[in-house]
PDB file of C-alpha atoms in Angstrom:
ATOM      1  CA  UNK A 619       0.000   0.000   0.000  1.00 42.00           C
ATOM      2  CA  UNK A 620       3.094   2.549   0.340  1.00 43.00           C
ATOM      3  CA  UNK A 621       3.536   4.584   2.773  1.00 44.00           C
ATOM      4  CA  UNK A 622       0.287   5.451   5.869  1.00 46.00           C
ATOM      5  CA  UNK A 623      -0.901   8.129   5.273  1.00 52.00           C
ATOM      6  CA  UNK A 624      -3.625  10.203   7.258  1.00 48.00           C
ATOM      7  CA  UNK A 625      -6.205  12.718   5.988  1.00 52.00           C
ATOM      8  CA  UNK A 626      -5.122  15.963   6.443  1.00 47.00           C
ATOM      9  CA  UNK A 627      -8.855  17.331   6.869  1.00 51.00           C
ATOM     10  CA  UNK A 628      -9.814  14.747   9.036  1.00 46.00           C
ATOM     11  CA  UNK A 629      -7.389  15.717  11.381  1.00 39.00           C
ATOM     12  CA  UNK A 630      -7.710  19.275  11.362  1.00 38.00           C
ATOM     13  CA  UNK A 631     -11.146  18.270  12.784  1.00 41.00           C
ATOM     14  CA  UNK A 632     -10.068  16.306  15.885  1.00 39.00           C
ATOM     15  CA  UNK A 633     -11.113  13.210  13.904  1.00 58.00           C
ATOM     16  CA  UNK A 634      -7.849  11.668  12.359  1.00 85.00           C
ATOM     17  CA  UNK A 635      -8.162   8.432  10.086  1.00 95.00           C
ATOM     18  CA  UNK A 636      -5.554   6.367   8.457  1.00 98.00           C
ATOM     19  CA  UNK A 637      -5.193   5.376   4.944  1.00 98.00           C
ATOM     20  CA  UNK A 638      -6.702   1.861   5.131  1.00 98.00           C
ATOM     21  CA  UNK A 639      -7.089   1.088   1.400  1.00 98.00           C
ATOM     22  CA  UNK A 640      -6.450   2.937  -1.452  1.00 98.00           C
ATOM     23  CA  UNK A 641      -5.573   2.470  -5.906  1.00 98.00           C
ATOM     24  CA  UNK A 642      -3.941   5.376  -7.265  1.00 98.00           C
ATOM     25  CA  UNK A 643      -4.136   3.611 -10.706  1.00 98.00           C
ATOM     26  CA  UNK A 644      -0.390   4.114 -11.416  1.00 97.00           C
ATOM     27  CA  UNK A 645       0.449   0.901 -13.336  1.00 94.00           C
ATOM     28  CA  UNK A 646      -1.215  -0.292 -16.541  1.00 93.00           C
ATOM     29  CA  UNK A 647      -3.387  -2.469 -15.704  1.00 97.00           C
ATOM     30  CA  UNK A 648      -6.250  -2.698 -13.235  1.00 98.00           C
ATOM     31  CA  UNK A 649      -5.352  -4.612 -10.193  1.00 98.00           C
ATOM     32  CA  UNK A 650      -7.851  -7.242  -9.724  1.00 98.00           C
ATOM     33  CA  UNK A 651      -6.788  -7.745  -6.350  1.00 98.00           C
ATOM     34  CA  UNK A 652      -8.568  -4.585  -5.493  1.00 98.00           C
ATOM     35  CA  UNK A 653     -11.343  -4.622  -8.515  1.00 98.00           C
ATOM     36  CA  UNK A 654     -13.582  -7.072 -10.307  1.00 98.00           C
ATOM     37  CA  UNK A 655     -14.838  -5.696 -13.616  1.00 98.00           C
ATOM     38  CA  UNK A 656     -18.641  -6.502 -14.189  1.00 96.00           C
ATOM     39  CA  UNK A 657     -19.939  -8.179 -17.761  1.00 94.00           C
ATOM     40  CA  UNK A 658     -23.783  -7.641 -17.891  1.00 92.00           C
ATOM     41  CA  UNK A 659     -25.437  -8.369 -21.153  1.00 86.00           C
ATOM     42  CA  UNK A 660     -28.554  -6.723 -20.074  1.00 82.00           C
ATOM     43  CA  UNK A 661     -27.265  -2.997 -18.562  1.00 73.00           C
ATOM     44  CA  UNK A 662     -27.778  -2.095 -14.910  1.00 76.00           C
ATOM     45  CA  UNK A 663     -31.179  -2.115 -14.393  1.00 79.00           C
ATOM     46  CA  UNK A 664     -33.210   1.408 -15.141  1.00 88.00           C
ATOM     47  CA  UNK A 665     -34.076   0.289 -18.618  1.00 92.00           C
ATOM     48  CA  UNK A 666     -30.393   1.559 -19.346  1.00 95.00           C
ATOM     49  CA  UNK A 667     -29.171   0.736 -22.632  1.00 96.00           C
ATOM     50  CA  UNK A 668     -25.620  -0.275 -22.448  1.00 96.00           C
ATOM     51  CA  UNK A 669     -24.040  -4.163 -22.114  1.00 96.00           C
ATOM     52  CA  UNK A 670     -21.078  -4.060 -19.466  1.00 96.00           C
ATOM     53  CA  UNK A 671     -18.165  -5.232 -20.968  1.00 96.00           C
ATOM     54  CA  UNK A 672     -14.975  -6.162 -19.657  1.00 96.00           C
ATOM     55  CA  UNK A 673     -13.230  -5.602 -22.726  1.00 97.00           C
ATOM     56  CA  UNK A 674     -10.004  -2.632 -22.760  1.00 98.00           C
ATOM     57  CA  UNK A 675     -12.188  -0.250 -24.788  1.00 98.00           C
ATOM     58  CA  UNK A 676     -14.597  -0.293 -21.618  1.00 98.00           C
ATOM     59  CA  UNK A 677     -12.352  -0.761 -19.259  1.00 98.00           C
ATOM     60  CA  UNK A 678      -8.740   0.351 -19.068  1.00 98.00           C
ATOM     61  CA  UNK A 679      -5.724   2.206 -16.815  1.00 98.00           C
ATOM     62  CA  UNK A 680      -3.529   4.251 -18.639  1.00 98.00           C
ATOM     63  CA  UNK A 681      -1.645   7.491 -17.965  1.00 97.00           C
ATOM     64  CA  UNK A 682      -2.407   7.565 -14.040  1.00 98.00           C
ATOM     65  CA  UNK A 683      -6.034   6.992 -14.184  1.00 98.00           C
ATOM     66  CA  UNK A 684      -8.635   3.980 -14.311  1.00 98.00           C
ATOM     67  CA  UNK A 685     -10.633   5.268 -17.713  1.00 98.00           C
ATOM     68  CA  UNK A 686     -14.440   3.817 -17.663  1.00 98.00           C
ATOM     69  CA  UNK A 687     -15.717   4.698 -21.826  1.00 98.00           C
ATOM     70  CA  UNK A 688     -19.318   4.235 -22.994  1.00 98.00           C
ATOM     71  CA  UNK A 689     -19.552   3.661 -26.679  1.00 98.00           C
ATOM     72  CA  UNK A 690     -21.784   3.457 -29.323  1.00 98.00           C
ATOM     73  CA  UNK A 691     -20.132   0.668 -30.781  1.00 97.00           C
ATOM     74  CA  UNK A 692     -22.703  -2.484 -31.515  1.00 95.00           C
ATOM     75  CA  UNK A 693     -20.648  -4.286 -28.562  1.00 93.00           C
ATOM     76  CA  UNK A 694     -21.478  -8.504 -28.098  1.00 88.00           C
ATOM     77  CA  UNK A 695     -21.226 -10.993 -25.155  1.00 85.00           C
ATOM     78  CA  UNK A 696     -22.826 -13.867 -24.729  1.00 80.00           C
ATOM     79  CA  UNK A 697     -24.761 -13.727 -27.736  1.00 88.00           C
ATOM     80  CA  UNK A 698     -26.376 -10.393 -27.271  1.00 91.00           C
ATOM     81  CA  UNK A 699     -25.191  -7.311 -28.846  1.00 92.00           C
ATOM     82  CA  UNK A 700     -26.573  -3.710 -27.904  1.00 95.00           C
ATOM     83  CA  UNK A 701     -25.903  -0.118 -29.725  1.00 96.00           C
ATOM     84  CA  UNK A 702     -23.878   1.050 -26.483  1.00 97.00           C
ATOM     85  CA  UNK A 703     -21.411  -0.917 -24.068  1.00 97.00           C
ATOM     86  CA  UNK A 704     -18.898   0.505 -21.159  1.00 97.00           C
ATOM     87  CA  UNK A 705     -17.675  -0.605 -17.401  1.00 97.00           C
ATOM     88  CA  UNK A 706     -18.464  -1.378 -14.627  1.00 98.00           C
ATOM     89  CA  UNK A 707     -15.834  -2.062 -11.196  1.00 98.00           C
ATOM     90  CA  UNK A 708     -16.552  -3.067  -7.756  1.00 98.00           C
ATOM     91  CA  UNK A 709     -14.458  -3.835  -4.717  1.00 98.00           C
ATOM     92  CA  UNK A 710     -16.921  -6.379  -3.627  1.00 98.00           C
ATOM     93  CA  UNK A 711     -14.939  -9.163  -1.266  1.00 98.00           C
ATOM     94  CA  UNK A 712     -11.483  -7.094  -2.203  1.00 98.00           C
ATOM     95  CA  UNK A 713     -12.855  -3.618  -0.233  1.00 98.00           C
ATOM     96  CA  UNK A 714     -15.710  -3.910   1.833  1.00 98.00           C
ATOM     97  CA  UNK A 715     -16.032  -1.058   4.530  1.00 98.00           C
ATOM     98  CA  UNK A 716     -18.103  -0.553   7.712  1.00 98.00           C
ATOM     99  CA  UNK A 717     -17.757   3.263   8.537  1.00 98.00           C
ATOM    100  CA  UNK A 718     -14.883   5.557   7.315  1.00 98.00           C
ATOM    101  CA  UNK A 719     -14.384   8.099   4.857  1.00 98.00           C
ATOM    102  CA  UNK A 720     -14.155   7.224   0.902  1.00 98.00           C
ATOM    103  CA  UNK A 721     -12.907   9.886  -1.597  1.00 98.00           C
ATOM    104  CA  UNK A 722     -12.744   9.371  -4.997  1.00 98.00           C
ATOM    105  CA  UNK A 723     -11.107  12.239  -7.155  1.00 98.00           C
ATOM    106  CA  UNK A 724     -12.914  12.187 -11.110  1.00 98.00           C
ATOM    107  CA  UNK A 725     -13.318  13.758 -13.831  1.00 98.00           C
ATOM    108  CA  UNK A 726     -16.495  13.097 -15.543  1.00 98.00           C
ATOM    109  CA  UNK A 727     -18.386  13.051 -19.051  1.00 98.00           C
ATOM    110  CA  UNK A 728     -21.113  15.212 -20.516  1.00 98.00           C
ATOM    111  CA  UNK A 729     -23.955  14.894 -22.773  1.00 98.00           C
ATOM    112  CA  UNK A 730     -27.548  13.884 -22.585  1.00 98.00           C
ATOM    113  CA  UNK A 731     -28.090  10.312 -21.492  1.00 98.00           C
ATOM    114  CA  UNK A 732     -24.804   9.623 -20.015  1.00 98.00           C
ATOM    115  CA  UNK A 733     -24.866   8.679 -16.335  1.00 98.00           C
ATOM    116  CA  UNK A 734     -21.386   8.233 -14.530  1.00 98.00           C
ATOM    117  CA  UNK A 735     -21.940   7.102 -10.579  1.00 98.00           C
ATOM    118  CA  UNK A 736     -19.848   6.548  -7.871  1.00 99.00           C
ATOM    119  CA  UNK A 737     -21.797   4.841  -5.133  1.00 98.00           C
ATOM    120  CA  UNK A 738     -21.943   1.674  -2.740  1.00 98.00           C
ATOM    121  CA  UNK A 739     -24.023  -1.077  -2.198  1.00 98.00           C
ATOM    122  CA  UNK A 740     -24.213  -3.375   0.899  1.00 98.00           C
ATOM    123  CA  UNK A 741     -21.796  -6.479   0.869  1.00 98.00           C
ATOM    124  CA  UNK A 742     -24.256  -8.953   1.974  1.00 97.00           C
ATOM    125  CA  UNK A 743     -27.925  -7.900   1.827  1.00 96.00           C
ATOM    126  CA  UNK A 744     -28.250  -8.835   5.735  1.00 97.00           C
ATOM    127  CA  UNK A 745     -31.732  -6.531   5.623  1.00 98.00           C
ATOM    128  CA  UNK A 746     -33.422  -8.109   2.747  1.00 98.00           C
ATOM    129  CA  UNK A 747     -33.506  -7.178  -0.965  1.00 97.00           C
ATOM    130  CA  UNK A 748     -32.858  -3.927  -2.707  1.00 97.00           C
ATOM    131  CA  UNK A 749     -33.772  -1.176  -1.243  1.00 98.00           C
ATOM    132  CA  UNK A 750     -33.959  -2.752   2.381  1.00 98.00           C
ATOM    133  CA  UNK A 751     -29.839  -3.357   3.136  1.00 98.00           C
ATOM    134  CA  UNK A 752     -29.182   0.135   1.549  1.00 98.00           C
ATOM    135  CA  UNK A 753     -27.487   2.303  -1.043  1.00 98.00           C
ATOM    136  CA  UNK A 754     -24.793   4.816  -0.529  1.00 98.00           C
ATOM    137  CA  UNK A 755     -24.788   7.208  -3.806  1.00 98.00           C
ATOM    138  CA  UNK A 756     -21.507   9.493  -3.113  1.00 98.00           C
ATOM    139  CA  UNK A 757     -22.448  11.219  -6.978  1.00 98.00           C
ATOM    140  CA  UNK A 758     -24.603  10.781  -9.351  1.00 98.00           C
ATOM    141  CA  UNK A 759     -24.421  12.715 -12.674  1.00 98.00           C
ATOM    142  CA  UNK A 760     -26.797  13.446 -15.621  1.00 98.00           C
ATOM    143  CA  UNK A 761     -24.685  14.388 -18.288  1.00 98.00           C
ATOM    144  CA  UNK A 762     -27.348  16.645 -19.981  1.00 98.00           C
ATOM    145  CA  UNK A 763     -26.722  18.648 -16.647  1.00 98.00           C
ATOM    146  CA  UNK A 764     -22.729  18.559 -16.165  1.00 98.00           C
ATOM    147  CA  UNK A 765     -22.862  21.421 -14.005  1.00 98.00           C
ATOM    148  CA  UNK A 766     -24.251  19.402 -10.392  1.00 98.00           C
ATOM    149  CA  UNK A 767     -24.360  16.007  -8.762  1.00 98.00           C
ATOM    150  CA  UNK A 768     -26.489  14.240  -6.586  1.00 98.00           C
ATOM    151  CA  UNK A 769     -25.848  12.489  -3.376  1.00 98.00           C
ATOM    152  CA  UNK A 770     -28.367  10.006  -2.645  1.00 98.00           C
ATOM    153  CA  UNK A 771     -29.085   7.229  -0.197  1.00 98.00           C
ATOM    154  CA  UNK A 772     -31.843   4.390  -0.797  1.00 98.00           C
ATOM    155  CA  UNK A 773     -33.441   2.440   1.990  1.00 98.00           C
ATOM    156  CA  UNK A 774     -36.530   1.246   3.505  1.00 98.00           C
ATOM    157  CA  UNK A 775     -38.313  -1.797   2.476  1.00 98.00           C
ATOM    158  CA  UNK A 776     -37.699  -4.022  -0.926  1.00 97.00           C
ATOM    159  CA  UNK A 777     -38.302  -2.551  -3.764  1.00 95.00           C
ATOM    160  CA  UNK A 778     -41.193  -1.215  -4.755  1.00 95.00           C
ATOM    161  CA  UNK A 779     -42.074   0.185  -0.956  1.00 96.00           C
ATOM    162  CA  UNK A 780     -38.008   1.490  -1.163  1.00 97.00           C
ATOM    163  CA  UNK A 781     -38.064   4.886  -0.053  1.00 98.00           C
ATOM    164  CA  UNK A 782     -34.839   7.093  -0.756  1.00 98.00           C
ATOM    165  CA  UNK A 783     -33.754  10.938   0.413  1.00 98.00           C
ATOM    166  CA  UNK A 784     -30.820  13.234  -0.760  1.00 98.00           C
ATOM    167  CA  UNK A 785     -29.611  16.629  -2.609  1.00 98.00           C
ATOM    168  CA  UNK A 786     -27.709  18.005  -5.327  1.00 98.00           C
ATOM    169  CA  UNK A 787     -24.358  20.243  -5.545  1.00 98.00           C
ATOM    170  CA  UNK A 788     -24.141  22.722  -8.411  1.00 98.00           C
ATOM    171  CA  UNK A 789     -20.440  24.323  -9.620  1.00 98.00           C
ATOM    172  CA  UNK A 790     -20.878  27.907  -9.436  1.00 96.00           C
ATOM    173  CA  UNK A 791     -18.640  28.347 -12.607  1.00 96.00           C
ATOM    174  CA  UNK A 792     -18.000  25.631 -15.188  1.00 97.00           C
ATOM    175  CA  UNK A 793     -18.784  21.736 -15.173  1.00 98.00           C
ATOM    176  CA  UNK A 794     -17.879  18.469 -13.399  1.00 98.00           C
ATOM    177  CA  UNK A 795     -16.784  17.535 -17.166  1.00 98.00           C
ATOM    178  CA  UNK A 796     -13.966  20.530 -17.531  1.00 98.00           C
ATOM    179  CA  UNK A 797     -11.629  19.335 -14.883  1.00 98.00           C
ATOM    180  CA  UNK A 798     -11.055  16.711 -11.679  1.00 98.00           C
ATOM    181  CA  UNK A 799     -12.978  16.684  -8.565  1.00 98.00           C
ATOM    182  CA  UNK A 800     -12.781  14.787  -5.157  1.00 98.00           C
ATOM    183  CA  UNK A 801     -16.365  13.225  -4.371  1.00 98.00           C
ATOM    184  CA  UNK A 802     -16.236  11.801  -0.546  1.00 98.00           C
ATOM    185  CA  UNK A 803     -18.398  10.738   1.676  1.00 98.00           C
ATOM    186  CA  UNK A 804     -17.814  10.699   5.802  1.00 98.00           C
ATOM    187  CA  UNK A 805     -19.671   7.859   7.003  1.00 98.00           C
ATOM    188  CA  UNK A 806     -20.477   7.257  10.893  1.00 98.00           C
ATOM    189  CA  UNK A 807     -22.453   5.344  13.065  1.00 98.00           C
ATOM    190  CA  UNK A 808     -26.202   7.141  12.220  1.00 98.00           C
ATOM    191  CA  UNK A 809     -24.375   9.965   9.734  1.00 98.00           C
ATOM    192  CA  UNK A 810     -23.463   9.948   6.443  1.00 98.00           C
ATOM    193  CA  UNK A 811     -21.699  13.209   4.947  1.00 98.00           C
ATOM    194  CA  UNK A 812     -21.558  14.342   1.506  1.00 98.00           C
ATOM    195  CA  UNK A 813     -18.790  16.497   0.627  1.00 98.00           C
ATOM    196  CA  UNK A 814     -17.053  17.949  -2.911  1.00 98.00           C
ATOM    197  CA  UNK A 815     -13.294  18.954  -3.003  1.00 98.00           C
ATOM    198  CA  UNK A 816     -13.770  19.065   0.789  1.00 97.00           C
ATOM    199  CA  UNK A 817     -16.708  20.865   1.331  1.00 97.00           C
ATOM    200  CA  UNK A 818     -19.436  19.099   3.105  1.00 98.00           C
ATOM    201  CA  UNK A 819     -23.109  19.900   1.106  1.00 98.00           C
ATOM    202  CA  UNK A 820     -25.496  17.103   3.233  1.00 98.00           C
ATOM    203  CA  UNK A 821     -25.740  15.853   6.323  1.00 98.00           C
ATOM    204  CA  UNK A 822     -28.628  12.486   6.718  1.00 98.00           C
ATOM    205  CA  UNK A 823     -28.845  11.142   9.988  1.00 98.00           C
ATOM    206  CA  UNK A 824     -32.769   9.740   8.949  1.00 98.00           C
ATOM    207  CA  UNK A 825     -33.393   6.404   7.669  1.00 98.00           C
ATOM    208  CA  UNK A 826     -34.902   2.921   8.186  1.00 98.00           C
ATOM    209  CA  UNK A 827     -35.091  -0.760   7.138  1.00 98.00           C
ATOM    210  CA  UNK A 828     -37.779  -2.628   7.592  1.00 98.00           C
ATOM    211  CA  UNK A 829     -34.799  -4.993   8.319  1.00 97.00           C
ATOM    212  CA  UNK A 830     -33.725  -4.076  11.266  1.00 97.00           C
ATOM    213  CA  UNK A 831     -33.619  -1.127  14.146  1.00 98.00           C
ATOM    214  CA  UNK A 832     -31.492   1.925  12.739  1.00 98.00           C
ATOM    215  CA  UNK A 833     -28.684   3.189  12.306  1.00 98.00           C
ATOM    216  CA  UNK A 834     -29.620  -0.188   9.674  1.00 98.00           C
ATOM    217  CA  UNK A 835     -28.989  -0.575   6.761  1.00 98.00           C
ATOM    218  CA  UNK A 836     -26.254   1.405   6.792  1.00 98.00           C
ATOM    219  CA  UNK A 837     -24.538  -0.633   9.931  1.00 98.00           C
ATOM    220  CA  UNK A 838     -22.924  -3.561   7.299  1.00 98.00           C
ATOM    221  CA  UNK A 839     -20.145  -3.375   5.216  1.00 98.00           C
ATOM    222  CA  UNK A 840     -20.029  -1.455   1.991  1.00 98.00           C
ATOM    223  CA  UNK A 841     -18.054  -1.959  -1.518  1.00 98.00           C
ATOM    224  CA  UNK A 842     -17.713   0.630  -4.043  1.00 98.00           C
ATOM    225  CA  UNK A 843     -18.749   0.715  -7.726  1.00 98.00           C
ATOM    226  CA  UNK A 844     -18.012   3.156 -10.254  1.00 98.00           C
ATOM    227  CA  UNK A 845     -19.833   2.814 -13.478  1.00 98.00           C
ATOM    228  CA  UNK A 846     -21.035   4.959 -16.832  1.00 98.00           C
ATOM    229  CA  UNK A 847     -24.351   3.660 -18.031  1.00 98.00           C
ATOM    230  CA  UNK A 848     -26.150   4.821 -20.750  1.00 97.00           C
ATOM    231  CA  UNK A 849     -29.616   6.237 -21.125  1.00 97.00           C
ATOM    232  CA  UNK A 850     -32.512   4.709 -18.953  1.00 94.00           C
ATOM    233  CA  UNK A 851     -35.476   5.606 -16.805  1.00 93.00           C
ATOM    234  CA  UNK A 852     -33.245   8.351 -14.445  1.00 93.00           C
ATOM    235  CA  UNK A 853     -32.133  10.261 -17.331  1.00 95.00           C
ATOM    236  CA  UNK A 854     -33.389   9.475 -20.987  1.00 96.00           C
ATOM    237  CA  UNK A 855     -31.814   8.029 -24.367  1.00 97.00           C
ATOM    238  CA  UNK A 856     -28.719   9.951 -25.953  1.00 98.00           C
ATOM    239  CA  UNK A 857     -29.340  11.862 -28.721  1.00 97.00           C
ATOM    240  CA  UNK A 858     -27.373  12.980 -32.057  1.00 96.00           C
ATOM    241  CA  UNK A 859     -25.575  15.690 -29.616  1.00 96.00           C
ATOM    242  CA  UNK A 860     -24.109  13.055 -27.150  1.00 98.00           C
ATOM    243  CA  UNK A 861     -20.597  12.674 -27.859  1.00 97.00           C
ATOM    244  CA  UNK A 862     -18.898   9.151 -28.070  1.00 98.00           C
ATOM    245  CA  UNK A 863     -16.889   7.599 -26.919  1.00 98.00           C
ATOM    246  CA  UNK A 864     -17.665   9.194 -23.377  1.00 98.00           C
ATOM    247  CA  UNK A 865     -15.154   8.790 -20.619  1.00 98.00           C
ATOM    248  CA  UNK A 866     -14.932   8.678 -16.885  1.00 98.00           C
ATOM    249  CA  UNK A 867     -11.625   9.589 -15.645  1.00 98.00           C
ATOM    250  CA  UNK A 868     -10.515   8.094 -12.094  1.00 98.00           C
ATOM    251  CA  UNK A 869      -7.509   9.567 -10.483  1.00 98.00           C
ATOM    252  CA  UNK A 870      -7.277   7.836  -7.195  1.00 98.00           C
ATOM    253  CA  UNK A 871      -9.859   6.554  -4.589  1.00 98.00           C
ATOM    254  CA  UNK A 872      -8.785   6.463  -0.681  1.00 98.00           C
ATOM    255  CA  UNK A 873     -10.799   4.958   2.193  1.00 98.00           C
ATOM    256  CA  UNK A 874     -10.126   5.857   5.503  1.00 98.00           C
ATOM    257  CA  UNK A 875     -11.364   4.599   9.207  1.00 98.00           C
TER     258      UNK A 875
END
């Protein structure tokens, strides 16, 4: 892991935490000792319209960052081809977190119907199905508005009787898509913060599962996904503005307890 190191603005609070895990996507190739790459014929759910692919064009590290590209390129896997493929990664079983801080520094792409996340899901669904173990969503972003993110978390009961609660951060000047950013998330015992390049937006401290007493569902242990997906119910289809190939650009993530 190199040298410990400790957040710097966790300990001018009184709160210091150590480097516990981190990829600063130096080499060039993903290490799959951190990341498994997802291959998903059928999208991500939403009615999205890519296939998940774990093919280079999709997903690749090269010149310090982990680069996640939708296409438009008639992509194929077992035996079904869709107009649009790109990536998905997840730590699942290689970094799975209860509590801590996660920061994840991105740049990310524009254009209608292109939805780059960085968000968590529960390691073992110890409250029941989707939405009842949880959903951390440290950014969300509609690329037909590249100028704020979301920061959303789901919960409740399964799906449909899920119930979810967040807000949105908007750049004062430019977009999410003109340079990096560090998306983080502080996450404590009945608290979740949101914050961007530091600054915290949200606070929750209200949920519920219909799983168990709170602070569940957000009392397990976490992995991370990062993911471009491609039109679908949250957002709507591309159109003949959308530029292609699209790319997420990861610098580093960094998890701290």
């Amino acid at each position: 892991m190199g040298q410990e190191k400790v957040d710097p603005q966790a300990a001018s609070a009184g709160t210091a935490m150590k480097l516990v895990w981190q990829d600063e996507f130096d080499g060039d190739s993903l290490d799959y000792a951190k990341w498994g790459v997802e291959v998903n014929a059928f999208g991500g759910g939403n009615s999205e319209l890519q296939i998940y692919t774990d093919r280079s064009e999709n997903v690749r590290v090269e010149d310090g960052n982990l680069v996640i590209e939708a296409r438009k390129d008639n992509a194929g896997i077992s035996g079904t081809e869709r107009e649009y493929s790109s990536g998905r990664v997840r730590t699942k079983h290689r970094g799975d977190w209860k509590y801590g801080r996660i920061d994840v520094r991105a740049k990310l792409p524009e254009g209608a119907g292109i939805w780059s996340a960085i968000w968590m899901l529960p390691t073992d669904d110890a409250y029941g199905g989707w939405a009842a173990s949880g959903e951390i969503d440290i950014m969300e972003m509609k690329g037909q508005e590249p100028d704020q993110v979301l920061g959303t978390l789901h919960y409740g009961d399964v799906w449909p009787r899920n119930a979810y609660s967040g807000d949105k951060y908007k750049l004062q000047n430019g977009t999410f898509a003109d340079d990096f950013h560090t998306f983080s998330v502080v996450w404590k015992p009945g608290q979740i913060d949101w914050l961007i390049d530091g600054k915290k937006y949200q606070t929750q401290t209200k949920w519920s599962s219909t799983g168990g007493e709170f602070p569940a569902p957000f009392d397990q242990e976490f992995h991370l996904l990062l993911n471009v997906a491609v039109g679908g119910n949250f957002l709507g289809s591309p159109n003949d503005s959308t530029p292609f190939p699209a790319q997420m650009l990861v610098d580093y993530v960094r998890v701290y307890q």
